[in-house]
Amino acid sequence: MILYPAIDLKDGQCVRLLRGEMEAATVFGDDPAAQALKFQAAGCEWLHLVDLNGAFAGAPVNGAAVQAILSSVTVPCQLGGGIRDMATIAMWLEKGLARVILGTVAVENPALVREAAKAFPGQVAVGIDARKGRVATKGWATETDVMATDVARSFEDAGVAALIYTDIDRDGAMQGPNIDATEALARAVTIPVIASGGVASMDDLLALRDTGVIAGAISGRALYDGAIDLTAALRALAI
């Protein structure tokens, strides 16, 4: 199982939100590229980047910070937040991003996801963010009646590289991930599923790994707070 350290970007800074609330942001640093280099030095295989302002604006906002990260590290990076058209997808991939994450458009314009996955094989992931099983969009500000599992299944034949499943009520709360829901989703589809939201300890990571069906896990606050030692976690997950 791959561990993805998260760098969430708000106003050019590294932050973590509590349950997706922009007002509940904790700033962990004002040099995202330096943070990315620290994660790379610890041995990570991937980085998970989020343009939080972009998710609300519907277009890239923290582009300078993302580009600084891409210029600094050699590990592949995936980015979500405000990526809602082919031009933006192509722009980021041309700038060296390994994978774009499409969230809001996966619900509002699934044809775009299919088009992008076909045009850029292996470089398009779908972000499914849910509260009590129902998908939320536009930076989690808009709740829908669409079930997360239905969205996941709808892309089964689209060629997307991964599904990133976030339980919003767990995100940033350090209360553990929703393992049951994530495992159920992973068993419902053949697309690799990456768990996000609430990963607070090594035990959480090992529990996700031990399901045998979850391909990756994203962690942010626990790494910044020191609740998870990244190097030790990577070593344990490599066994």
Short mmCIF file of C-alpha atoms in Angstrom, two decimals:
data_model
loop_
_atom_site.label_atom_id
_atom_site.label_comp_id
_atom_site.label_asym_id
_atom_site.label_seq_id
_atom_site.Cartn_x
_atom_site.Cartn_y
_atom_site.Cartn_z
CA MET A 1 0.00 0.00 0.00
CA ILE A 2 1.40 3.38 -1.03
CA LEU A 3 1.43 6.18 1.54
CA TYR A 4 0.81 9.61 0.00
CA PRO A 5 1.93 12.56 2.17
CA ALA A 6 -0.52 15.41 1.63
CA ILE A 7 0.31 19.03 0.96
CA ASP A 8 -2.89 21.08 1.08
CA LEU A 9 -2.43 24.58 -0.32
CA LYS A 10 -4.36 27.65 0.82
CA ASP A 11 -3.16 31.16 -0.06
CA GLY A 12 0.26 29.72 -0.96
CA GLN A 13 0.74 28.06 2.43
CA CYS A 14 0.70 24.45 3.64
CA VAL A 15 -2.43 23.98 5.73
CA ARG A 16 -4.80 21.34 7.03
CA LEU A 17 -8.52 21.87 7.29
CA LEU A 18 -10.93 20.31 9.77
CA ARG A 19 -13.72 18.50 7.90
CA GLY A 20 -13.20 20.68 4.85
CA GLU A 21 -13.93 24.01 6.56
CA MET A 22 -11.73 26.75 5.09
CA GLU A 23 -12.14 28.81 8.27
CA ALA A 24 -10.77 25.90 10.31
CA ALA A 25 -7.35 25.94 8.66
CA THR A 26 -4.15 25.23 10.57
CA VAL A 27 -1.05 26.61 8.85
CA PHE A 28 1.91 24.20 8.93
CA GLY A 29 4.33 26.16 6.78
CA ASP A 30 4.72 28.90 4.20
CA ASP A 31 7.17 27.09 1.92
CA PRO A 32 5.33 24.20 0.20
CA ALA A 33 8.35 23.25 -1.91
CA ALA A 34 10.51 22.88 1.20
CA GLN A 35 7.84 20.67 2.77
CA ALA A 36 7.71 18.55 -0.38
CA LEU A 37 11.47 18.08 -0.24
CA LYS A 38 11.23 16.95 3.40
CA PHE A 39 8.67 14.31 2.45
CA GLN A 40 10.82 13.19 -0.47
CA ALA A 41 13.90 12.97 1.77
CA ALA A 42 11.93 10.72 4.14
CA GLY A 43 11.47 8.28 1.28
CA CYS A 44 7.93 8.77 -0.02
CA GLU A 45 7.02 7.34 -3.44
CA TRP A 46 4.32 9.91 -4.25
CA LEU A 47 3.01 13.30 -3.10
CA HIS A 48 -0.65 14.27 -2.90
CA LEU A 49 -1.30 17.97 -3.56
CA VAL A 50 -4.57 19.87 -3.12
CA ASP A 51 -5.35 23.40 -4.32
CA LEU A 52 -7.96 24.24 -1.69
CA ASN A 53 -8.70 27.73 -3.03
CA GLY A 54 -8.97 26.22 -6.48
CA ALA A 55 -11.57 23.70 -5.33
CA PHE A 56 -13.85 26.57 -4.33
CA ALA A 57 -12.96 28.85 -7.24
CA GLY A 58 -13.30 26.17 -9.89
CA ALA A 59 -9.93 27.08 -11.40
CA PRO A 60 -6.27 26.86 -10.31
CA VAL A 61 -5.37 29.40 -7.60
CA ASN A 62 -2.21 28.03 -5.98
CA GLY A 63 -0.46 27.37 -9.29
CA ALA A 64 2.79 29.05 -8.27
CA ALA A 65 3.12 26.86 -5.19
CA VAL A 66 2.36 23.72 -7.18
CA GLN A 67 4.92 24.63 -9.82
CA ALA A 68 7.51 25.31 -7.11
CA ILE A 69 6.91 21.80 -5.76
CA LEU A 70 7.12 20.21 -9.21
CA SER A 71 10.39 22.04 -9.84
CA SER A 72 11.86 20.86 -6.52
CA VAL A 73 11.05 17.15 -6.26
CA THR A 74 11.60 14.11 -8.44
CA VAL A 75 8.86 11.90 -6.96
CA PRO A 76 5.56 11.87 -8.90
CA CYS A 77 2.83 14.22 -7.70
CA GLN A 78 -0.94 14.11 -8.03
CA LEU A 79 -3.08 17.24 -7.74
CA GLY A 80 -6.73 17.93 -7.09
CA GLY A 81 -8.73 21.13 -6.70
CA GLY A 82 -10.21 23.35 -9.41
CA ILE A 83 -9.34 21.10 -12.34
CA ARG A 84 -12.54 21.17 -14.39
CA ASP A 85 -11.68 21.32 -18.09
CA MET A 86 -9.40 19.64 -20.63
CA ALA A 87 -7.22 22.73 -21.00
CA THR A 88 -6.38 22.76 -17.28
CA ILE A 89 -5.77 19.00 -17.26
CA ALA A 90 -3.39 19.27 -20.22
CA MET A 91 -1.66 22.31 -18.72
CA TRP A 92 -0.84 20.56 -15.45
CA LEU A 93 0.33 17.36 -17.10
CA GLU A 94 2.58 19.36 -19.43
CA LYS A 95 4.08 21.10 -16.38
CA GLY A 96 5.18 17.76 -14.99
CA LEU A 97 2.28 16.61 -12.83
CA ALA A 98 2.03 12.81 -12.87
CA ARG A 99 -1.71 12.63 -12.23
CA VAL A 100 -4.68 14.98 -12.05
CA ILE A 101 -7.58 14.34 -9.69
CA LEU A 102 -11.05 15.19 -10.96
CA GLY A 103 -13.70 15.54 -8.27
CA THR A 104 -16.53 17.98 -8.92
CA VAL A 105 -16.57 17.31 -12.66
CA ALA A 106 -16.77 13.58 -12.05
CA VAL A 107 -20.30 14.21 -10.80
CA GLU A 108 -21.27 17.18 -12.95
CA ASN A 109 -19.59 16.23 -16.23
CA PRO A 110 -18.57 12.54 -16.23
CA ALA A 111 -18.02 12.67 -20.00
CA LEU A 112 -15.03 14.96 -19.36
CA VAL A 113 -13.47 12.33 -17.08
CA ARG A 114 -13.89 9.71 -19.78
CA GLU A 115 -12.40 12.02 -22.41
CA ALA A 116 -9.45 12.90 -20.19
CA ALA A 117 -8.76 9.30 -19.17
CA LYS A 118 -8.70 8.32 -22.83
CA ALA A 119 -6.46 11.23 -23.82
CA PHE A 120 -4.06 10.82 -20.90
CA PRO A 121 -3.91 7.10 -19.99
CA GLY A 122 -2.83 6.43 -16.42
CA GLN A 123 -2.79 10.12 -15.52
CA VAL A 124 -6.39 10.77 -14.47
CA ALA A 125 -7.82 9.88 -11.06
CA VAL A 126 -11.31 10.51 -9.71
CA GLY A 127 -11.79 12.07 -6.29
CA ILE A 128 -14.91 10.91 -4.49
CA ASP A 129 -15.60 13.00 -1.40
CA ALA A 130 -18.57 11.89 0.66
CA ARG A 131 -20.57 12.58 3.80
CA LYS A 132 -22.52 9.54 5.03
CA GLY A 133 -22.01 7.90 1.66
CA ARG A 134 -23.29 10.84 -0.41
CA VAL A 135 -20.95 12.80 -2.66
CA ALA A 136 -20.12 16.47 -1.98
CA THR A 137 -18.67 18.79 -4.63
CA LYS A 138 -17.16 22.29 -5.09
CA GLY A 139 -14.71 22.03 -2.22
CA TRP A 140 -17.28 19.97 -0.29
CA ALA A 141 -19.55 23.01 -0.10
CA THR A 142 -22.30 21.41 -2.20
CA GLU A 143 -23.92 18.16 -1.08
CA THR A 144 -25.61 15.87 -3.58
CA ASP A 145 -27.88 12.82 -3.42
CA VAL A 146 -25.41 10.83 -5.50
CA MET A 147 -24.00 7.78 -3.75
CA ALA A 148 -20.22 7.36 -3.71
CA THR A 149 -20.43 3.73 -4.83
CA ASP A 150 -22.59 4.68 -7.84
CA VAL A 151 -20.02 7.26 -8.97
CA ALA A 152 -17.20 4.74 -8.56
CA ARG A 153 -19.01 2.07 -10.56
CA SER A 154 -19.87 4.53 -13.33
CA PHE A 155 -16.18 4.90 -14.17
CA GLU A 156 -15.38 1.18 -14.07
CA ASP A 157 -14.77 1.05 -17.83
CA ALA A 158 -13.35 4.57 -18.26
CA GLY A 159 -9.68 3.79 -17.73
CA VAL A 160 -9.15 6.03 -14.68
CA ALA A 161 -5.93 5.34 -12.78
CA ALA A 162 -7.35 5.46 -9.25
CA LEU A 163 -10.25 6.51 -7.06
CA ILE A 164 -9.44 8.72 -4.07
CA TYR A 165 -12.15 8.25 -1.47
CA THR A 166 -12.44 10.84 1.28
CA ASP A 167 -14.81 10.57 4.22
CA ILE A 168 -15.33 14.30 4.86
CA ASP A 169 -16.45 13.88 8.46
CA ARG A 170 -13.14 12.19 9.25
CA ASP A 171 -10.87 14.57 7.33
CA GLY A 172 -8.40 16.43 9.53
CA ALA A 173 -10.17 15.19 12.66
CA MET A 174 -7.48 12.66 13.65
CA GLN A 175 -10.21 10.16 14.57
CA GLY A 176 -9.22 7.36 12.23
CA PRO A 177 -10.32 6.65 8.66
CA ASN A 178 -13.66 5.11 7.72
CA ILE A 179 -12.14 1.72 6.98
CA ASP A 180 -15.44 -0.10 6.46
CA ALA A 181 -16.73 2.35 3.85
CA THR A 182 -13.39 2.53 2.06
CA GLU A 183 -13.03 -1.24 1.98
CA ALA A 184 -16.61 -1.64 0.72
CA LEU A 185 -15.91 0.81 -2.10
CA ALA A 186 -12.66 -0.95 -2.99
CA ARG A 187 -14.49 -4.28 -3.16
CA ALA A 188 -17.25 -2.80 -5.35
CA VAL A 189 -14.89 -1.82 -8.18
CA THR A 190 -11.70 -3.02 -9.88
CA ILE A 191 -10.19 0.49 -9.98
CA PRO A 192 -7.46 0.98 -7.32
CA VAL A 193 -8.86 2.87 -4.30
CA ILE A 194 -6.82 5.32 -2.21
CA ALA A 195 -8.12 6.13 1.28
CA SER A 196 -8.20 9.72 2.49
CA GLY A 197 -9.44 11.42 5.63
CA GLY A 198 -8.75 10.70 9.28
CA VAL A 199 -5.52 8.68 9.06
CA ALA A 200 -4.05 9.43 12.47
CA SER A 201 -1.69 6.61 13.42
CA MET A 202 0.39 3.68 12.26
CA ASP A 203 -2.45 1.43 13.40
CA ASP A 204 -4.77 3.20 10.96
CA LEU A 205 -2.33 2.64 8.10
CA LEU A 206 -1.85 -1.02 8.96
CA ALA A 207 -5.61 -1.55 9.27
CA LEU A 208 -6.14 -0.08 5.81
CA ARG A 209 -3.32 -2.20 4.40
CA ASP A 210 -4.63 -5.34 6.05
CA THR A 211 -7.95 -5.12 4.20
CA GLY A 212 -5.92 -6.39 1.28
CA VAL A 213 -7.92 -4.30 -1.20
CA ILE A 214 -6.91 -0.68 -0.53
CA ALA A 215 -4.12 0.50 -2.83
CA GLY A 216 -3.04 3.62 -0.99
CA ALA A 217 -3.61 6.01 1.89
CA ILE A 218 -3.25 9.78 2.15
CA SER A 219 -2.11 11.42 5.37
CA GLY A 220 -1.52 15.05 6.18
CA ARG A 221 -2.11 16.32 9.70
CA ALA A 222 -0.73 13.18 11.35
CA LEU A 223 2.58 13.66 9.54
CA TYR A 224 2.78 17.36 10.40
CA ASP A 225 1.85 16.74 14.04
CA GLY A 226 4.34 13.90 14.35
CA ALA A 227 1.65 11.33 15.16
CA ILE A 228 3.02 9.28 12.26
CA ASP A 229 6.76 9.11 11.53
CA LEU A 230 6.88 9.05 7.74
CA THR A 231 10.13 7.11 7.38
CA ALA A 232 9.03 4.47 9.88
CA ALA A 233 5.59 4.23 8.25
CA LEU A 234 7.06 3.76 4.79
CA ARG A 235 9.37 1.08 6.14
CA ALA A 236 6.49 -0.77 7.80
CA LEU A 237 4.28 -0.61 4.71
CA ALA A 238 7.08 -1.92 2.49
CA ILE A 239 7.18 -5.23 4.34
#
